Coordinates of C-alpha atoms in Angstrom, one line a residue:
M10 CA 57.5 84.9 33.8
H11 CA 56.6 86.2 37.6
D12 CA 55.9 84.5 40.8
L13 CA 53.2 85.9 43.2
D14 CA 55.3 88.2 45.0
G15 CA 56.4 90.0 41.7
L16 CA 59.8 88.6 41.7
S17 CA 61.0 87.6 38.0
L18 CA 62.5 84.0 38.0
Q19 CA 66.2 85.5 37.4
Q20 CA 65.7 87.7 40.7
L21 CA 64.7 84.6 42.5
C22 CA 67.4 82.6 41.2
N23 CA 69.9 85.6 42.4
S24 CA 68.1 85.4 45.9
V25 CA 68.5 81.9 46.2
A26 CA 72.6 81.6 44.9
D27 CA 73.0 84.4 47.5
A28 CA 71.6 82.8 50.5
W29 CA 74.1 80.3 49.8
R30 CA 77.1 82.1 48.9
P31 CA 80.1 82.0 52.2
R32 CA 79.6 85.5 54.0
V33 CA 82.5 87.7 53.5
A34 CA 84.3 88.2 57.0
V35 CA 85.1 91.9 57.8
D36 CA 88.6 92.9 60.0
P37 CA 87.4 94.0 63.0
I38 CA 90.2 95.9 63.1
E39 CA 88.6 98.5 60.6
F40 CA 85.3 97.7 60.8
L41 CA 85.1 98.7 64.7
P42 CA 86.7 102.5 64.3
E43 CA 84.4 102.7 60.9
N44 CA 81.2 101.7 62.4
V45 CA 80.8 101.5 65.7
R46 CA 79.3 104.9 67.1
F47 CA 78.6 106.0 70.7
P48 CA 76.3 108.7 72.0
S49 CA 77.3 112.3 71.5
H50 CA 77.2 113.0 75.2
W51 CA 79.9 110.2 76.0
E52 CA 83.9 111.4 76.2
T53 CA 84.5 109.5 73.2
T54 CA 81.4 109.6 70.6
Q55 CA 83.2 106.5 68.4
F56 CA 85.5 103.3 69.0
D57 CA 88.6 104.3 68.5
F58 CA 92.0 102.4 68.9
D59 CA 94.2 105.8 69.6
S60 CA 92.3 106.3 72.6
Q61 CA 91.7 102.4 73.7
P62 CA 94.9 100.9 72.0
Y63 CA 95.3 98.0 74.0
A64 CA 91.7 96.8 72.8
R65 CA 93.4 96.1 69.4
G66 CA 95.5 93.5 70.8
V67 CA 92.8 91.5 72.7
I68 CA 90.6 91.2 69.6
Q69 CA 93.7 89.9 67.2
R70 CA 94.9 87.7 70.1
F71 CA 91.5 86.5 71.4
L72 CA 88.5 87.2 68.7
M73 CA 90.8 86.1 65.6
D74 CA 92.6 83.1 66.9
D75 CA 90.4 80.5 66.3
T76 CA 92.4 78.1 69.2
K77 CA 91.0 80.4 71.4
K78 CA 87.8 80.3 73.4
K79 CA 87.9 82.1 76.7
A80 CA 89.4 85.5 77.3
N81 CA 89.1 86.9 81.1
L82 CA 90.0 90.8 80.7
K83 CA 91.1 91.5 84.7
W84 CA 91.2 95.0 84.1
A85 CA 90.9 98.5 86.1
A86 CA 88.4 101.1 85.8
R87 CA 88.0 103.4 83.2
L88 CA 89.5 101.2 80.4
G89 CA 86.3 100.7 78.1
K90 CA 85.7 96.8 79.2
T91 CA 81.7 96.9 78.3
T92 CA 82.4 99.1 75.4
L93 CA 84.7 96.8 74.2
A94 CA 82.4 93.7 74.9
I95 CA 79.6 95.0 73.3
S96 CA 81.6 96.3 70.3
I97 CA 82.9 92.6 70.0
C98 CA 78.9 91.5 69.8
I99 CA 78.7 94.0 67.0
V100 CA 81.5 92.3 65.0
M101 CA 79.8 88.4 65.8
V102 CA 76.7 89.7 64.5
K103 CA 78.4 91.3 61.2
N104 CA 80.4 88.6 60.5
D105 CA 79.1 85.4 62.0
P106 CA 75.6 85.8 63.2
C107 CA 74.7 83.0 66.0
P108 CA 73.0 82.8 69.4
M109 CA 74.6 85.3 71.8
V110 CA 73.6 85.1 75.7
V111 CA 75.6 88.4 78.2
L112 CA 75.2 87.8 81.6
Y113 CA 75.0 90.6 84.5
P114 CA 75.9 89.8 88.1
D115 CA 72.0 91.1 89.2
E116 CA 68.9 92.7 87.7
D117 CA 70.6 96.3 88.9
T118 CA 73.3 95.9 86.8
L119 CA 71.7 94.5 83.9
N120 CA 68.9 97.0 83.9
N121 CA 71.4 100.3 83.6
S122 CA 73.9 98.7 81.4
L123 CA 70.8 97.9 79.0
D124 CA 69.9 101.5 78.9
G125 CA 72.5 103.4 79.5
Q126 CA 75.4 101.3 77.1
V127 CA 74.1 98.5 75.3
Y128 CA 71.1 100.2 73.3
P129 CA 72.6 103.5 73.3
I130 CA 75.8 101.9 71.2
L131 CA 73.3 99.4 69.3
D132 CA 71.0 102.6 68.4
N133 CA 74.1 105.3 67.2
T134 CA 75.6 102.4 65.2
A135 CA 74.0 102.4 61.7
F136 CA 74.6 98.7 61.0
T137 CA 73.1 97.2 64.0
A138 CA 70.3 100.3 64.5
E139 CA 68.8 99.4 61.3
Q140 CA 68.0 95.7 63.0
L141 CA 66.7 96.7 65.8
P142 CA 62.9 96.4 66.3
P143 CA 60.7 99.7 67.1
L144 CA 61.3 100.9 70.9
N145 CA 57.5 99.6 72.0
Q146 CA 58.4 96.1 71.1
R147 CA 61.9 95.3 72.7
N148 CA 62.4 93.6 75.6
R149 CA 64.6 93.2 78.4
T150 CA 65.4 89.2 78.1
A151 CA 66.6 89.7 74.5
I152 CA 68.2 91.7 71.9
R153 CA 66.6 90.6 68.6
F154 CA 69.0 91.3 65.5
K155 CA 67.8 90.3 61.8
E156 CA 70.0 87.1 61.5
C157 CA 70.7 86.2 65.3
R158 CA 69.4 86.9 68.4
M159 CA 71.3 88.1 72.1
R160 CA 69.6 86.9 75.2
I161 CA 69.9 89.1 78.5
A162 CA 70.5 87.1 81.7
S163 CA 71.2 88.0 85.4
G164 CA 73.2 86.0 87.5
G165 CA 70.8 86.8 90.7
K166 CA 68.0 85.2 88.6
K167 CA 68.4 81.4 88.1
S168 CA 66.1 80.8 85.2
S169 CA 67.6 83.5 83.2
V170 CA 70.6 81.4 82.5
S171 CA 69.1 78.1 81.5
G172 CA 67.4 77.0 78.3
Y173 CA 69.2 78.8 75.9
P174 CA 72.0 77.7 73.6
A175 CA 74.8 80.2 72.6
R176 CA 77.8 80.1 70.8
V177 CA 79.1 83.7 72.3
I178 CA 79.1 84.5 75.6
I179 CA 79.9 87.6 77.6
K180 CA 79.7 88.3 81.4
I181 CA 79.7 91.7 82.4
E182 CA 81.3 92.5 86.1
V183 CA 81.8 88.8 86.3
N184 CA 83.9 89.0 89.6
K185 CA 80.7 90.6 90.8
N186 CA 78.1 88.0 90.4
P187 CA 77.0 85.9 93.0
T188 CA 79.1 83.1 94.2
R189 CA 77.7 79.6 95.4
K190 CA 78.9 76.4 97.6
S191 CA 77.7 74.4 94.5
S192 CA 78.8 74.6 91.0
E193 CA 75.6 73.3 89.5
A194 CA 74.0 76.7 91.1
D195 CA 76.9 78.8 90.0
P196 CA 75.6 81.3 87.3
V197 CA 79.0 81.8 85.8
L198 CA 79.6 78.2 84.9
R199 CA 75.9 77.2 84.3
V200 CA 75.9 80.0 81.8
D201 CA 79.0 78.4 79.9
S202 CA 77.2 75.1 79.4
R203 CA 75.0 77.2 77.1
A204 CA 77.9 76.6 74.7
A205 CA 78.2 72.9 74.9
G206 CA 76.5 72.0 71.7
Y207 CA 78.9 73.7 69.5
A208 CA 82.2 71.9 68.6
R209 CA 83.7 75.1 67.3
G210 CA 83.7 78.7 67.3
V211 CA 82.9 79.4 71.0
K212 CA 83.9 82.6 72.4
I213 CA 83.4 83.6 75.9
L214 CA 84.4 86.8 76.9
E215 CA 84.3 87.8 81.1
E216 CA 85.1 91.2 82.0
G217 CA 85.3 92.9 85.3
T218 CA 87.7 94.5 88.0
P219 CA 89.0 92.6 90.8
T220 CA 87.1 92.3 94.3
D221 CA 88.1 89.9 97.5
K222 CA 90.8 87.7 97.0
E223 CA 88.7 84.8 98.6
T224 CA 85.6 85.8 95.9
C225 CA 87.4 86.6 92.8
R226 CA 86.9 85.1 90.0
S227 CA 89.5 86.3 87.7
H228 CA 92.0 85.2 90.7
E229 CA 90.9 81.5 90.1
L230 CA 92.6 81.9 86.6
E231 CA 95.3 84.1 87.9
I232 CA 96.6 81.2 89.9
S233 CA 95.9 78.3 87.3
P234 CA 98.6 76.8 85.5
D235 CA 96.4 76.4 82.6
V236 CA 95.5 79.8 81.6
Q237 CA 97.7 82.1 79.4
R238 CA 98.2 85.1 80.9
L239 CA 99.0 88.6 79.3
K240 CA 100.1 91.8 80.0
Y241 CA 100.5 95.2 78.2
H242 CA 104.1 96.4 77.6
V243 CA 104.9 100.2 76.7
P244 CA 108.0 101.7 75.5
C245 CA 109.7 104.2 77.4
P246 CA 109.6 107.4 75.4
H247 CA 113.5 107.9 76.5
C248 CA 115.2 104.4 76.1
K249 CA 112.5 102.4 75.0
A250 CA 112.7 99.5 77.4
R251 CA 109.6 97.8 77.1
Q252 CA 107.7 97.4 80.9
V253 CA 104.8 96.8 82.4
L254 CA 103.5 100.3 84.1
E255 CA 103.8 99.4 88.1
F256 CA 102.3 102.3 90.6
E257 CA 105.1 101.8 92.5
H258 CA 107.4 104.0 89.8
V259 CA 104.6 106.7 90.1
K260 CA 106.6 109.6 91.9
W261 CA 105.5 113.3 93.4
Q262 CA 106.8 115.6 95.6
K263 CA 106.3 115.9 99.3
D264 CA 105.2 119.3 101.3
A265 CA 108.3 120.8 103.9
N266 CA 107.6 118.0 106.4
G267 CA 108.1 115.0 104.1
K268 CA 104.5 114.6 103.9
S269 CA 102.5 113.5 100.9
T270 CA 99.8 115.8 100.2
M271 CA 97.0 115.3 97.2
A272 CA 97.3 119.0 95.8
L273 CA 101.1 118.2 95.3
A274 CA 100.6 114.5 94.3
R275 CA 98.3 115.4 91.6
S276 CA 100.1 119.1 90.5
T277 CA 103.9 117.2 90.6
A278 CA 103.3 113.2 89.8
Y279 CA 105.4 111.6 86.9
Y280 CA 106.3 108.1 86.5
E281 CA 110.1 107.2 86.4
C282 CA 111.4 104.8 84.4
P283 CA 113.3 101.7 86.1
R284 CA 115.7 101.3 83.4
C285 CA 117.0 104.4 82.9
S286 CA 115.4 106.7 85.7
K287 CA 114.2 109.6 83.6
K288 CA 110.8 111.1 84.0
I289 CA 108.1 110.4 82.2
E290 CA 105.6 113.1 82.0
D291 CA 101.6 113.3 81.3
H292 CA 102.0 115.0 77.7
Q293 CA 104.6 111.7 77.0
R294 CA 101.6 109.2 78.0
I295 CA 99.7 109.0 74.9
E296 CA 102.4 108.1 72.5
M297 CA 103.9 105.7 75.0
I298 CA 100.6 104.0 75.6
Q299 CA 99.9 104.0 72.0
G300 CA 102.9 102.0 71.5
G301 CA 101.7 99.1 73.3
V302 CA 101.6 95.4 72.9
W303 CA 100.2 92.2 74.9
L304 CA 102.7 89.8 75.6
A305 CA 102.3 86.4 76.9
E306 CA 104.4 85.0 79.8
G307 CA 107.5 83.4 77.7
E308 CA 107.6 85.9 74.9
R309 CA 109.4 89.2 74.6
I310 CA 109.5 91.7 71.9
D311 CA 112.6 92.9 70.2
K312 CA 113.8 96.7 69.1
R313 CA 111.9 96.3 65.8
G314 CA 108.5 95.4 67.3
R315 CA 108.6 91.9 66.6
I316 CA 107.4 89.4 69.1
L317 CA 109.9 86.7 69.7
G318 CA 109.5 83.2 72.0
T319 CA 106.7 81.3 72.6
P320 CA 103.7 81.6 75.3
N321 CA 104.6 79.1 78.6
V322 CA 101.3 78.1 78.2
D323 CA 99.3 77.8 74.3
G324 CA 95.9 76.5 76.2
E325 CA 92.6 77.4 74.8
I326 CA 92.0 80.5 77.8
Q327 CA 93.5 83.8 78.5
Q328 CA 93.6 86.6 80.9
F329 CA 94.9 90.2 80.1
E330 CA 95.7 92.3 82.8
L331 CA 95.7 96.1 82.7
S332 CA 96.2 98.6 85.5
A333 CA 94.5 102.2 85.1
L334 CA 97.8 103.6 84.7
N335 CA 97.3 102.7 80.7
S336 CA 93.9 104.9 80.6
L337 CA 93.8 107.8 78.4
L338 CA 90.2 108.6 79.6
I339 CA 92.2 110.3 82.7
D340 CA 94.5 113.7 82.9
G341 CA 97.7 111.9 83.7
W342 CA 99.8 110.7 86.8
G343 CA 98.7 113.0 89.4
V344 CA 95.2 111.8 89.3
L345 CA 95.9 108.6 90.4
A346 CA 98.9 109.9 92.9
S347 CA 96.2 111.9 94.6
E348 CA 93.7 109.4 94.9
F349 CA 96.8 107.2 96.4
V350 CA 97.3 109.6 98.8
D351 CA 93.8 110.1 100.1
A352 CA 93.5 106.1 100.4
Q353 CA 96.9 106.0 102.3
A354 CA 95.4 108.8 104.7
S355 CA 92.2 106.8 105.6
S356 CA 94.3 103.4 105.7
A357 CA 95.6 105.0 108.7
Q358 CA 92.8 106.1 110.6
G359 CA 91.4 102.7 109.9
N360 CA 89.5 103.0 107.1
L361 CA 90.7 100.3 104.4
Q362 CA 87.5 101.1 101.8
K363 CA 89.4 103.6 99.7
L364 CA 92.5 101.6 99.7
R365 CA 90.8 98.6 98.8
K366 CA 88.9 100.4 96.1
F367 CA 92.3 101.9 94.6
Q368 CA 93.9 98.1 94.7
N369 CA 90.7 97.3 92.9
E370 CA 90.0 99.6 90.4
V371 CA 93.3 101.4 89.7
L372 CA 96.0 98.6 90.3
A373 CA 93.5 95.8 88.8
K374 CA 94.5 93.8 91.8
V375 CA 92.6 91.5 93.8
W376 CA 92.0 92.5 97.6
D377 CA 93.1 90.2 100.5
P378 CA 91.7 91.3 103.5
A379 CA 93.6 89.2 105.7
Q380 CA 96.1 90.4 108.3
R381 CA 99.6 89.7 107.0
I382 CA 101.3 88.5 110.1
T383 CA 104.0 90.6 111.6
K384 CA 106.7 89.6 113.5
A385 CA 107.6 91.1 117.1
H386 CA 111.0 92.7 115.9
K387 CA 109.0 94.6 112.9
V388 CA 106.3 95.6 115.1
A389 CA 109.3 97.4 117.4
A390 CA 110.8 98.6 114.1
R391 CA 107.8 100.4 113.2
L392 CA 106.6 101.4 116.5
K393 CA 110.1 103.4 117.6
C394 CA 110.2 106.8 118.0
D395 CA 112.9 109.0 119.4
D396 CA 111.2 111.9 121.5
H397 CA 110.0 108.7 123.5
Q398 CA 112.8 106.9 125.5
T399 CA 112.1 104.8 128.5
I400 CA 108.8 103.0 129.5
E401 CA 106.9 105.1 132.6
T402 CA 107.5 108.6 131.3
L403 CA 106.0 110.4 129.1
P404 CA 107.0 112.8 125.7
K405 CA 107.2 116.2 126.2
W406 CA 104.3 117.0 123.9
T407 CA 101.9 114.9 126.3
S408 CA 98.8 116.9 127.0
F409 CA 96.7 114.1 128.2
L410 CA 96.5 110.3 128.9
T411 CA 93.9 107.5 128.6
F412 CA 93.7 104.5 130.6
T413 CA 91.8 101.4 128.9
S414 CA 91.4 97.9 130.1
D415 CA 90.5 94.6 128.2
V416 CA 88.7 92.5 131.1
G417 CA 88.9 88.7 131.6
K418 CA 88.0 86.2 134.3
I419 CA 90.1 83.3 136.0
G420 CA 87.8 81.5 138.1
E421 CA 85.4 83.7 140.0
D422 CA 88.2 86.9 139.8
L423 CA 88.1 89.4 137.1
I424 CA 91.2 90.1 135.5
F425 CA 92.4 93.5 133.9
Y426 CA 94.9 94.0 130.7
W427 CA 95.6 97.8 131.2
M428 CA 97.1 100.3 129.2
T429 CA 98.2 103.8 129.9
V430 CA 98.7 105.8 126.5
A431 CA 100.1 109.8 126.2
W432 CA 98.4 112.1 123.6
G433 CA 99.2 115.0 121.9
S434 CA 100.3 117.2 119.3
P435 CA 99.4 119.9 116.9
F436 CA 97.3 117.6 115.1
T437 CA 93.6 117.7 115.9
I438 CA 93.7 113.9 115.7
P439 CA 96.2 113.5 118.4
R440 CA 99.3 111.5 118.6
G441 CA 100.0 108.8 121.2
A442 CA 102.9 106.8 123.0
I443 CA 102.0 103.9 124.8
V444 CA 103.4 104.7 127.9
D445 CA 103.0 101.9 130.6
F446 CA 101.0 98.5 130.4
G447 CA 99.9 95.5 132.7
T448 CA 97.8 92.8 134.5
E449 CA 96.1 93.0 137.4
E450 CA 94.1 89.7 139.1
S451 CA 91.8 91.3 141.2
K452 CA 89.7 94.2 140.8
A453 CA 91.1 95.8 144.3
D454 CA 94.5 95.5 142.6
F455 CA 93.4 97.1 139.4
L456 CA 91.8 100.1 141.1
Q457 CA 94.5 100.9 144.0
G458 CA 97.1 100.9 141.1
W459 CA 95.0 102.9 139.0
K460 CA 94.8 105.5 141.4
D461 CA 98.4 105.7 142.9
R462 CA 100.2 105.5 139.3
S463 CA 101.5 109.0 138.0
Y464 CA 104.1 109.7 135.3
A465 CA 107.1 111.8 134.6
M466 CA 107.6 114.4 131.9
H467 CA 111.0 113.6 130.8
H468 CA 112.1 117.2 130.1
N469 CA 111.1 119.0 133.5
D470 CA 109.9 117.9 137.1
A471 CA 106.4 117.7 136.2
R472 CA 103.8 114.6 136.5
I473 CA 100.3 113.5 135.3
R474 CA 98.3 112.0 137.5
L475 CA 96.6 109.1 135.7
W476 CA 93.3 108.9 137.7
G477 CA 90.4 111.1 136.5
Q478 CA 92.3 111.0 133.3
P479 CA 90.3 109.5 130.3
A480 CA 88.8 106.0 131.1
A481 CA 87.1 103.3 129.2
I482 CA 86.4 99.7 130.3
D483 CA 85.7 96.6 128.3
S484 CA 82.3 95.4 129.4
G485 CA 82.2 92.5 127.4
D486 CA 80.8 89.2 129.7
F487 CA 80.6 91.2 132.7
T488 CA 78.5 93.7 132.2
Q489 CA 76.8 94.7 135.5
E490 CA 80.0 94.4 137.4
I491 CA 81.8 96.6 134.7
Y492 CA 79.4 99.1 134.8
E493 CA 78.9 99.4 138.5
L494 CA 83.0 99.7 138.8
C495 CA 82.6 102.6 136.0
K496 CA 79.8 104.6 137.7
P497 CA 81.4 106.4 140.3
I498 CA 84.9 107.4 138.8
R499 CA 85.1 110.5 136.8
N500 CA 85.8 110.7 133.0
C501 CA 85.5 106.8 132.9
W502 CA 83.3 105.2 130.6
P503 CA 82.0 101.4 130.4
L504 CA 82.6 100.1 126.7
K505 CA 81.3 97.8 124.3
G506 CA 82.3 97.2 120.8
D507 CA 80.7 97.7 118.2
S508 CA 80.8 95.2 115.0
R509 CA 77.1 95.5 113.7
T510 CA 77.2 99.1 112.5
N511 CA 78.7 99.8 109.4
T512 CA 80.4 103.6 110.1
T513 CA 83.7 105.2 109.4
D514 CA 83.7 106.6 112.5
L515 CA 86.2 105.5 115.4
Y516 CA 83.5 105.2 117.9
R517 CA 79.7 106.2 118.9
L518 CA 78.3 107.4 122.4
G519 CA 75.5 104.2 123.4
F520 CA 73.1 104.2 126.3
A521 CA 74.0 101.3 128.6
R522 CA 70.7 99.1 129.2
A523 CA 71.5 96.3 131.6
G524 CA 69.2 96.5 134.4
L525 CA 67.0 99.1 133.1
S526 CA 63.4 99.4 132.3
S527 CA 63.0 100.5 128.8
R528 CA 61.4 104.0 130.0
Q529 CA 64.2 104.6 131.7
I530 CA 66.6 104.1 128.7
A531 CA 64.3 106.3 126.3
L532 CA 64.4 109.0 129.4
K533 CA 68.5 109.0 129.1
K534 CA 68.0 108.8 125.4
K535 CA 65.5 112.1 125.4
M536 CA 68.0 113.8 127.8
S537 CA 71.2 113.1 125.5
R538 CA 73.0 111.6 128.5
P539 CA 75.3 108.8 126.9
D540 CA 76.7 106.6 129.3
L541 CA 78.6 103.8 127.1
F542 CA 81.4 103.8 124.8
E543 CA 81.0 101.9 122.0
P544 CA 84.4 101.4 119.6
S545 CA 83.8 100.5 116.4
S546 CA 85.7 97.1 115.8
D547 CA 85.9 97.3 112.1
V548 CA 87.4 100.6 111.6
T549 CA 89.7 100.2 114.8
Q550 CA 90.8 96.9 114.3
G551 CA 91.8 98.6 110.2
W552 CA 93.5 101.6 111.9
R553 CA 95.4 98.8 114.3
Q554 CA 96.4 96.9 111.4
A555 CA 97.9 99.9 109.3
L556 CA 99.9 101.0 112.6
V557 CA 101.4 97.5 112.9
E558 CA 101.8 96.7 109.5
G559 CA 103.8 100.4 108.7
R560 CA 101.4 101.9 106.5
T561 CA 101.3 104.8 109.6
S562 CA 104.2 106.9 110.2
S563 CA 105.2 109.0 113.0
A564 CA 104.0 111.8 110.8
D565 CA 100.8 111.2 110.7
P566 CA 98.0 111.9 112.8
G567 CA 96.8 108.9 114.7
F568 CA 100.1 107.1 114.9
V569 CA 100.9 105.5 118.2
S570 CA 104.7 104.6 119.3
L571 CA 106.5 102.5 121.8
P572 CA 109.2 103.7 124.0
A573 CA 112.7 102.9 122.5
D574 CA 113.8 101.0 125.4
V575 CA 110.5 98.5 125.2
C576 CA 111.7 98.4 121.0
E577 CA 115.4 98.0 121.9
Q578 CA 114.4 94.8 124.4
W579 CA 111.5 93.5 122.1
E580 CA 112.7 89.9 122.6
T581 CA 111.5 90.5 126.4
Y582 CA 108.0 92.4 125.2
R583 CA 107.7 90.1 122.2
D584 CA 104.3 88.5 124.0
F585 CA 103.0 92.1 124.5
M586 CA 104.0 93.1 120.7
D587 CA 102.6 89.4 119.3
E588 CA 99.2 90.8 121.1
L589 CA 98.9 93.9 119.0
T590 CA 99.0 91.9 115.7
A591 CA 97.0 88.6 117.0
D592 CA 93.6 89.5 115.6
Q593 CA 93.0 88.3 111.9
L594 CA 90.0 88.9 109.3
V595 CA 88.9 85.9 108.2
D596 CA 85.5 85.5 106.4
G597 CA 84.7 89.2 106.8
K598 CA 85.1 88.9 111.2
W599 CA 87.9 89.8 113.7
V600 CA 89.0 86.6 115.2
G601 CA 91.9 85.7 117.4
D602 CA 93.4 84.6 120.6
D603 CA 95.9 86.3 123.1
N604 CA 94.5 89.8 121.6
E605 CA 94.2 91.7 124.5
F606 CA 96.2 94.2 124.5
G607 CA 95.7 94.6 121.0
D608 CA 92.1 95.5 121.9
T609 CA 93.2 97.8 124.9
L610 CA 95.3 99.8 122.3
R611 CA 92.4 100.3 120.1
Y612 CA 90.1 101.2 122.7
A613 CA 92.7 104.0 123.6
R614 CA 93.1 105.5 120.2
S615 CA 89.4 105.8 120.1
L616 CA 88.9 107.0 123.5
A617 CA 91.4 109.8 122.9
E618 CA 89.4 110.6 119.4
C619 CA 86.4 111.2 121.4
Y620 CA 88.0 113.3 124.2
V621 CA 89.6 115.5 121.8
H622 CA 86.4 115.9 119.2
G623 CA 83.6 114.0 120.8
K624 CA 80.2 116.0 120.5
Y625 CA 79.9 115.7 124.2
R626 CA 82.6 117.6 125.4
G627 CA 80.6 118.4 128.6
Q628 CA 80.9 114.9 129.8
W629 CA 85.0 115.4 130.4
D630 CA 86.4 117.2 133.4
R631 CA 89.6 119.1 132.9
L632 CA 92.7 116.9 134.3
P633 CA 94.7 117.5 137.5
L634 CA 98.6 117.8 136.3
I635 CA 101.1 117.6 139.5
E636 CA 104.4 119.3 139.8
A637 CA 106.5 120.5 142.5
G638 CA 104.2 118.8 144.8
E639 CA 100.9 121.2 143.6
T640 CA 98.5 120.7 141.4
R641 CA 97.0 122.5 138.2
G642 CA 94.6 122.2 135.3
T643 CA 95.8 120.8 131.9
A644 CA 93.6 123.0 129.5
G645 CA 96.4 125.2 128.7
L646 CA 98.7 122.4 127.7
F647 CA 96.5 121.1 124.9
R648 CA 95.4 123.9 122.2
R649 CA 92.3 122.3 120.5
S650 CA 91.8 124.0 116.9
T651 CA 87.7 123.5 117.5
G652 CA 88.5 126.0 120.5
G653 CA 87.7 123.8 123.6
K654 CA 88.1 124.8 126.9

């Protein structure tokens, strides 16, 4: 007997029986490397626990544990977070087809990932490739398999995370999802509610490198008492001691001057075991990292590899933290060491972006942009330098001075917070030393003191006159008054901080606008005659912060020291040193009171940069040096690598 479709009764009965027969689940640990394939031009062409050994523990301790509902991968870059997430989806399609959602932070990330990762993996994996519809029938809102569907959602598009139930939820780059003041509108929280209708079997996987402390979603889990935190412990190839890899144990050689260079860091870096102090070289990394295990807080591992103890937290939420030191997709320790040296050098010059990137993408740590409060005695210890002994005298390497001033007002009188800094060294970016500072409560006293000051070279009878040296005065809220004050003075610029331009430069030269018509301003620009000095608020604040926090040393260009006698009597100068550290970065803006001398120092640093490297070198006159009652130019004192006058 046959039915209309040509099936025999026996075949129909077998088909019905197969439909009711329980699905035999595959072991993900065996299934993934045997079945999941990547495009041929990728670094690896298949899912491989040898190159991604830490993935095994995530699958065992999260995916295969029915008591765990949610996992957060707080991982650095180049560890295969996204490929692991997609591979887990493939396992679910095989073992337990169910509605799924993949959430991206925005449309660009969604489109790039779909085209560059998701579909390439699904198309190269035979099991999923045969289930996908033809290219012309695919869409960007859902991926359809034979027995289930995967919804594609964007955190930047409110409607895309609504109205679709899901038992498996994957969040790609979760820390980049837009934050909302209302939890009702938060896409990361709203997408979790898609699983509310399922009593069991829910799996939520979040992945992403950390971001800023205030907005990082991974950080919220990191400090939660209800989250089980796990770290990857690897064995030392010498003493077998289990440890979490920390960057502080990466060592490298320095040059003859005791300075780190990117080249030396890359070629000589190694890892020093904190237990036995032996070197772990690059060729030993693979075996060490492949031998790693995930341990929760409260667990330990014995010499036989058995996990002992119980987790301090045994809830349904887990967080797996992993730095790039565990990545087998990088060449070795030297890659990370050279990146750190480069980031430190940029940080010393005020550009914190590379250091922030290193913190997030290499160390898998949140970035805290807020300044750490630095006590006056620590500022004194960090800025003290043996070759500059007393205030109002100059180091022997002095080539030129800068004179800068912040401006306030008491009643109708301007008040000037001024600072003299000596500059000069073999560096193309000069080293500095604070020579003198003070406050004048009238314009007349300020100008007269400026004209009268000269400073002694401590090793001979020479003196450098302050008047005529590069100078800049903050116009602030007193634009017209300061413009008029600066106009007749040689080498003096009115100054206005630039907090709007996103730049890596310490300064730019602009054009004063007060009291001028648009035609006059256009004419100045056409003639390339800038008359306004504009330090970058963000970059110079970053440099000042690096200086007082000790990230800049006397061996670095751009370092500024304090006289030894000021540092030794730091209690007397406490107010001055407190002003150097007063500003704080709050919600992306620098704020602070009693910060005048901190601002004056920032202006001096950027002005020195302009004097040495500025495009408009013709604006600067050569400056007089007083020696034994006679004057001579300073051109021979300062040797500019750029071949200046």
